[in-house]
Tab-separated table of C-alpha atoms in Angstrom:
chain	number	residue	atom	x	y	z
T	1	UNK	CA	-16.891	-87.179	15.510
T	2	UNK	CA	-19.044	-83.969	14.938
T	3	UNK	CA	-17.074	-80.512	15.250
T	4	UNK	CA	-17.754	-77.014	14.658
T	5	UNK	CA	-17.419	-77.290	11.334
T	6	UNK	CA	-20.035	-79.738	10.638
T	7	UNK	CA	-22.989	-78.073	11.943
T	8	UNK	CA	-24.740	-74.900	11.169
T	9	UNK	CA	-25.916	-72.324	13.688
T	10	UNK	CA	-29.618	-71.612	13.712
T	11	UNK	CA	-30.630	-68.188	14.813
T	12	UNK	CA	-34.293	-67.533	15.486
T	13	UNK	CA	-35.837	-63.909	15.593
T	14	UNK	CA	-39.012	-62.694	16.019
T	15	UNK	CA	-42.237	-65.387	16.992
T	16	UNK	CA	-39.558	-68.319	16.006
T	17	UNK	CA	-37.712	-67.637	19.145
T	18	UNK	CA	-40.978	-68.183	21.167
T	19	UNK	CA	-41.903	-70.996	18.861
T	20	UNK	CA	-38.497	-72.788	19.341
T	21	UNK	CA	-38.024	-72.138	22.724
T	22	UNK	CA	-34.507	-71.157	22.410
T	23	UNK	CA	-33.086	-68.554	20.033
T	24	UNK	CA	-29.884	-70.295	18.873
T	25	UNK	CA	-29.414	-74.383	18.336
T	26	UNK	CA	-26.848	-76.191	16.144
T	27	UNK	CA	-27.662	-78.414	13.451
T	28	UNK	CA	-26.079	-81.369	12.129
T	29	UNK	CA	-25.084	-80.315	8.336
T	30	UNK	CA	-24.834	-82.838	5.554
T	31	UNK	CA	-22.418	-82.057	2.929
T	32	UNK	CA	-23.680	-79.780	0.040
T	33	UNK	CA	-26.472	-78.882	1.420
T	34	UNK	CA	-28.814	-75.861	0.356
T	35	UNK	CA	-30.516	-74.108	1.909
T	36	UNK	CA	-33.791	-75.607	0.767
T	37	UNK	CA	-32.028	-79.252	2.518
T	38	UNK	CA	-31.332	-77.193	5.638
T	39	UNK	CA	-35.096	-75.765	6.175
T	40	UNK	CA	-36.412	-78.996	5.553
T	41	UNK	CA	-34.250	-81.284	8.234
T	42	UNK	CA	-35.079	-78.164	10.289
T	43	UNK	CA	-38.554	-78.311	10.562
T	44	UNK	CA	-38.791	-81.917	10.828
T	45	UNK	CA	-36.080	-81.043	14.397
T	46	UNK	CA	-38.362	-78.632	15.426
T	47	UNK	CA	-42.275	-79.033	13.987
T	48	UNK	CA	-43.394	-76.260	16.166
T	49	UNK	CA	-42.128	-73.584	13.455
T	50	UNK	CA	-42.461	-75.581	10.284
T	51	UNK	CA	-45.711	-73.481	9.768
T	52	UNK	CA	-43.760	-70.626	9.574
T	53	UNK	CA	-41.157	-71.186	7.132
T	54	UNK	CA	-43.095	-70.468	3.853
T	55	UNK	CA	-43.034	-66.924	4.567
T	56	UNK	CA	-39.355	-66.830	6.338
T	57	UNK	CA	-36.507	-65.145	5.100
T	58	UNK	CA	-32.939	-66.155	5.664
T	59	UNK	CA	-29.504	-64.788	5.936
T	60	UNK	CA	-26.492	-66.026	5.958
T	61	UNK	CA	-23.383	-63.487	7.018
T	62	UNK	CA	-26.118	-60.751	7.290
T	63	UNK	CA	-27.140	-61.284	3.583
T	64	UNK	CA	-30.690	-62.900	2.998
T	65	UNK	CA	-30.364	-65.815	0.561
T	66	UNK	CA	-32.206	-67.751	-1.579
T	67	UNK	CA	-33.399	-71.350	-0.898
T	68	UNK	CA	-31.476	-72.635	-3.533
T	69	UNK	CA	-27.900	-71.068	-2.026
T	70	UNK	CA	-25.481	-74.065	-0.438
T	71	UNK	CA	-25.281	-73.790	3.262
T	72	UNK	CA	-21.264	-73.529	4.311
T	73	UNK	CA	-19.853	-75.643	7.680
T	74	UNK	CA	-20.490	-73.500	10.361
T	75	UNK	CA	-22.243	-70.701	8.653
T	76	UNK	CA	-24.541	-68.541	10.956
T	77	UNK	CA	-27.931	-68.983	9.473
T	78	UNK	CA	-30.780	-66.144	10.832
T	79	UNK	CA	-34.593	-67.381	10.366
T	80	UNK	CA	-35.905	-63.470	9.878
T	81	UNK	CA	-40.466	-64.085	10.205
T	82	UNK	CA	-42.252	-61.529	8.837
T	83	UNK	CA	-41.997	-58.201	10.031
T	84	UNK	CA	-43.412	-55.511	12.029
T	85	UNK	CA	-41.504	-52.884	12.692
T	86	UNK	CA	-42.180	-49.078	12.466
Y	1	UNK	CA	-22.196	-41.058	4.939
Y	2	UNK	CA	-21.153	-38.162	7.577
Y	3	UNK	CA	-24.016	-39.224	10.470
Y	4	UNK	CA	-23.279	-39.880	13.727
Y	5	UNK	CA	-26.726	-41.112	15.082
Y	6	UNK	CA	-26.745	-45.544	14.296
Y	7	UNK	CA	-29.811	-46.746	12.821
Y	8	UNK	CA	-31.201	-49.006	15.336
Y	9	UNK	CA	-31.012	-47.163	18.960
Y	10	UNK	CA	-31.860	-49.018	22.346
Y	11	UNK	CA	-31.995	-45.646	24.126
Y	12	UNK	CA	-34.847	-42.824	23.269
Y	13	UNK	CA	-34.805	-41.472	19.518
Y	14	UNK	CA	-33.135	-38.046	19.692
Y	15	UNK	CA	-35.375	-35.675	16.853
Y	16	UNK	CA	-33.078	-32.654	17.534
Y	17	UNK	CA	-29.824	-34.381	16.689
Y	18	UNK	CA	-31.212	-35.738	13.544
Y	19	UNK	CA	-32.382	-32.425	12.673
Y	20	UNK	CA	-28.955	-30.985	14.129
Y	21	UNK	CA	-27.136	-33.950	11.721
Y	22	UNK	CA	-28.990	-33.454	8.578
Y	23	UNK	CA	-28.632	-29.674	8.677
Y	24	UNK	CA	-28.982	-28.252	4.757
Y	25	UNK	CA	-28.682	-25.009	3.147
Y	26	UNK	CA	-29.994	-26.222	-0.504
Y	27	UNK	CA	-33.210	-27.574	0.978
Y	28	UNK	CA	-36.378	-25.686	1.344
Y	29	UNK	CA	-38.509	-28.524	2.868
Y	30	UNK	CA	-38.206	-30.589	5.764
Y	31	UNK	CA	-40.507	-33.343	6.463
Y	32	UNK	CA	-40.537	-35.539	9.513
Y	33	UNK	CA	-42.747	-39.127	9.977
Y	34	UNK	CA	-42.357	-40.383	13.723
Y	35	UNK	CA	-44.099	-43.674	14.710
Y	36	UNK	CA	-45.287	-43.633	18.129
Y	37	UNK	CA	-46.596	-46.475	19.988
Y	38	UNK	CA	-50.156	-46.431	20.667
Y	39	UNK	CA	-52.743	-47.956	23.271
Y	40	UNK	CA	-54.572	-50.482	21.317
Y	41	UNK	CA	-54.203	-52.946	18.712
Y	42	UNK	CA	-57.397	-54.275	17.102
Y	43	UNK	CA	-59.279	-53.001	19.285
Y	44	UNK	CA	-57.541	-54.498	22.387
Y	45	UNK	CA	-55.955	-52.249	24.785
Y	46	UNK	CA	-52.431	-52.039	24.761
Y	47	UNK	CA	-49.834	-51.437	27.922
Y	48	UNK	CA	-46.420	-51.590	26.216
Y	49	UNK	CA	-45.184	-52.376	22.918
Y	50	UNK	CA	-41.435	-54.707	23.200
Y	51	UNK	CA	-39.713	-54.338	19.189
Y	52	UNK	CA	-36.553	-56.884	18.775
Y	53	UNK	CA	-34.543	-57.188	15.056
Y	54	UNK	CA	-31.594	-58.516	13.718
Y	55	UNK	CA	-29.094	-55.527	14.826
Y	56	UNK	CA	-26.318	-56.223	12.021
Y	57	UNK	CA	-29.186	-56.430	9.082
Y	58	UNK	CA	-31.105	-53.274	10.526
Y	59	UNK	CA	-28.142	-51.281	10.442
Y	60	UNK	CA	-27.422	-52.223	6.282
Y	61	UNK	CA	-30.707	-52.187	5.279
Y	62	UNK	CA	-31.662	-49.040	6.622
Y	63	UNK	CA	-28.483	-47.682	5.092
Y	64	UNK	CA	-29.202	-48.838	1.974
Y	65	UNK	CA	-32.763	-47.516	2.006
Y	66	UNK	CA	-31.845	-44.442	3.127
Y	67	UNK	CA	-29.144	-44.392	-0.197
Y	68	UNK	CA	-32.373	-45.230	-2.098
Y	69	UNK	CA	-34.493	-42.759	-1.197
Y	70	UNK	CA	-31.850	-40.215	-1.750
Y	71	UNK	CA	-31.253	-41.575	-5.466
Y	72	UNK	CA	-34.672	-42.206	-6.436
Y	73	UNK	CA	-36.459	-39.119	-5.394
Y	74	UNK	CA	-33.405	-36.448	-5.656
Y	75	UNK	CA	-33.596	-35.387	-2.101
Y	76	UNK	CA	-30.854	-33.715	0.068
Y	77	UNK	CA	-31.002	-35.974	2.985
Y	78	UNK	CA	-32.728	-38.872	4.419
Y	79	UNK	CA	-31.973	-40.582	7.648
Y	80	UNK	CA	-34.074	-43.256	9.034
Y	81	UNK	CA	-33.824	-44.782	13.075
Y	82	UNK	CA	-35.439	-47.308	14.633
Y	83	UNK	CA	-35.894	-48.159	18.387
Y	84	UNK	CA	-35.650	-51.578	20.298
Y	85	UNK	CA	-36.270	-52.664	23.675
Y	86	UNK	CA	-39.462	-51.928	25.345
Y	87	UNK	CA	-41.767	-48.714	24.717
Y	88	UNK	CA	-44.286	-47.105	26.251
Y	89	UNK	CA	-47.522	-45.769	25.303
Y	90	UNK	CA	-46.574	-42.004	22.934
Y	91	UNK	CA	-42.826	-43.058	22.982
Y	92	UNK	CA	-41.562	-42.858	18.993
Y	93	UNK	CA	-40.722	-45.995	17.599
Y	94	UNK	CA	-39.272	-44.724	14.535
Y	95	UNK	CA	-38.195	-41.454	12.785
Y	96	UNK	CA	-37.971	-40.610	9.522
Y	97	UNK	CA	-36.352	-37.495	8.479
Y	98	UNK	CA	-36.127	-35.987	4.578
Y	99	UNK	CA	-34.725	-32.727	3.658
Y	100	UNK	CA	-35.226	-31.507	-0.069
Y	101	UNK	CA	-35.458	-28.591	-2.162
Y	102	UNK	CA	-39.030	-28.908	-2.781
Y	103	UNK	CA	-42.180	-30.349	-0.309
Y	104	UNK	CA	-43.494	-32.635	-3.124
Y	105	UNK	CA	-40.496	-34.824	-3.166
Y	106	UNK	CA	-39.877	-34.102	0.724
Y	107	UNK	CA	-43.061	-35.830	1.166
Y	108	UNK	CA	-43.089	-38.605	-1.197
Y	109	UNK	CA	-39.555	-39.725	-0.342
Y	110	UNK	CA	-40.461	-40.261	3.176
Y	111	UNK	CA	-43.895	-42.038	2.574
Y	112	UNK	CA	-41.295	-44.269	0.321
Y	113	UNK	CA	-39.185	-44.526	3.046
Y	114	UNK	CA	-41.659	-45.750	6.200
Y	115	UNK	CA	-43.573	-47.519	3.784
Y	116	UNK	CA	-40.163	-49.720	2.602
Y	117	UNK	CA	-38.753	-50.074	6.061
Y	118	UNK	CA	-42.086	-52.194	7.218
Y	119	UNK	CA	-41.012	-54.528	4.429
Y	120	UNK	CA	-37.862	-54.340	4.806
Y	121	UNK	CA	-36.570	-53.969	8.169
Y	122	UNK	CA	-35.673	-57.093	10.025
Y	123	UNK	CA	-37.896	-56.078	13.320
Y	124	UNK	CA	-40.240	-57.667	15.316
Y	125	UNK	CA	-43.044	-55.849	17.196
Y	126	UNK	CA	-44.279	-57.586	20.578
Y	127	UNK	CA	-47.793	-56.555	22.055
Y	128	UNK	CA	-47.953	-56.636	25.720
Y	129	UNK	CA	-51.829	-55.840	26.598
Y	130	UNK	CA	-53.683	-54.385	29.300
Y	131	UNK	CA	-54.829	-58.028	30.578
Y	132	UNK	CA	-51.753	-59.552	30.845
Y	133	UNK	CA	-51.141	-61.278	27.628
Y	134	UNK	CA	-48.091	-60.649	24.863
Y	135	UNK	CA	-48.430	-61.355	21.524
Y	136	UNK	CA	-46.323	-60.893	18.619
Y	137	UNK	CA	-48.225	-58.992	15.667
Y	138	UNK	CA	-48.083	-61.139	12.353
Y	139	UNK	CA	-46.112	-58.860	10.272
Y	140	UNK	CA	-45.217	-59.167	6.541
Y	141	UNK	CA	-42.889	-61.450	5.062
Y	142	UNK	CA	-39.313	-59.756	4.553
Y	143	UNK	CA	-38.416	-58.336	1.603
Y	144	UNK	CA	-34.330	-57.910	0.508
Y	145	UNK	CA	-35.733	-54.592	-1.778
Y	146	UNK	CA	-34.092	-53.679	-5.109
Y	147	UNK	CA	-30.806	-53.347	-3.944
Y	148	UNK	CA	-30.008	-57.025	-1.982
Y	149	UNK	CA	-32.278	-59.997	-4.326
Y	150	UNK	CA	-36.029	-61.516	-2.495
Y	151	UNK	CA	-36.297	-63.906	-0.397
């Protein structure tokens, strides 16, 4: 039985939200997983924003990561596109 | 950091009370850079411009830029906001404000500093045009800066 703990929560910003449809969606996480693992099971969940992962950044607890950091149960995980602001 | 004014506002960007805020004796130059939003992009014409971010990642990284700036260039004061929500055409998007002793280093530190946060700043500019359409503009991938690793 899944429970909080097992999945991580996606957070889409930016053109992802539009892409995804939704701007939050839990995903199933397998143990040890990086972040790299995480992206990848991602886009093959939803293939409408695997185009745009290349150039995403990520954070986790409000700190971008690398693809190589291990994804925590239940972490908060923010898909940040590039950026226009000013 | 003794500011009042938050780095990412949803209401109008206040000039006077940054001005009021960053308020210094030792400085003989005051530059400000505003970003305001304007009626076309590419050459279509624009009716509103909608910016979303990442509020909690705004509100460090701006912080730590404006600690940056500060550092790098020797300047008094820096203090950089950013709106969100939706704008209209001449509203300011952004304000930059540096206070130093000198205008050489008043200017450079906030070409530094407008110039960084479109790196960056985790926000998101939507184009809402004249015919009806929204886009979002294609921006440039986000970088951590010195202080926080790359993605």
């Amino acid at each position: 039985m899944m429970g909080a703990n097992d999945v991580v929560q996606i957070e889409f910003y930016g053109v992802l939200t539009q892409q995804a449809g939704q701007s939050t969606m839990d995903l199933p996480l397998v143990a040890n997983a990086t972040l790299a693992d995480v992206l990848e099971q991602l886009a093959a969940a939803v293939p409408a924003i695997s185009a745009y992962l290349p150039t995403t950044a990520c954070a986790i607890d409000d700190e971008i990561v690398q693809r190589s950091a291990t994804v925590k149960p239940g972490a908060k995980l923010a898909l940040l596109p590039p950026v226009s602001g000013g | 950091m003794n500011s009042t004014t938050r780095h990412l506002q949803q209401e109008p960007l206040d000039l006077g009370a940054l001005l009021q805020e960053t308020q210094d004796p030792a400085s003989g130059a005051l530059v400000v850079f505003s970003g305001t939003v304007r009626n076309q992009f590419e050459g279509k014409a624009v009716a509103r411009l909608e910016y979303s971010s990442h509020p909690a990642l705004v509100e460090k990284m701006l912080g730590r830029l404006e600690q940056e700036v500060i550092e790098r260039f020797g300047v008094q004061q820096c203090r950089i906001v950013h709106r969100e929500g939706m704008l209209e055409i001449g509203e300011d998007s952004v304000f930059v404000v540096v206070r130093a002793a000198h205008r050489g280093d008043a200017f450079a530190a906030a070409r530094y500093a407008i110039d960084e946060l479109k790196q960056r700043a985790p926000v998101w500019k939507r184009e809402h045009y004249d015919d009806g359409s929204i886009e979002y503009q294609e921006g440039m991938p986000l970088s951590a800066g010195p202080a926080g690793g790359s993605h």
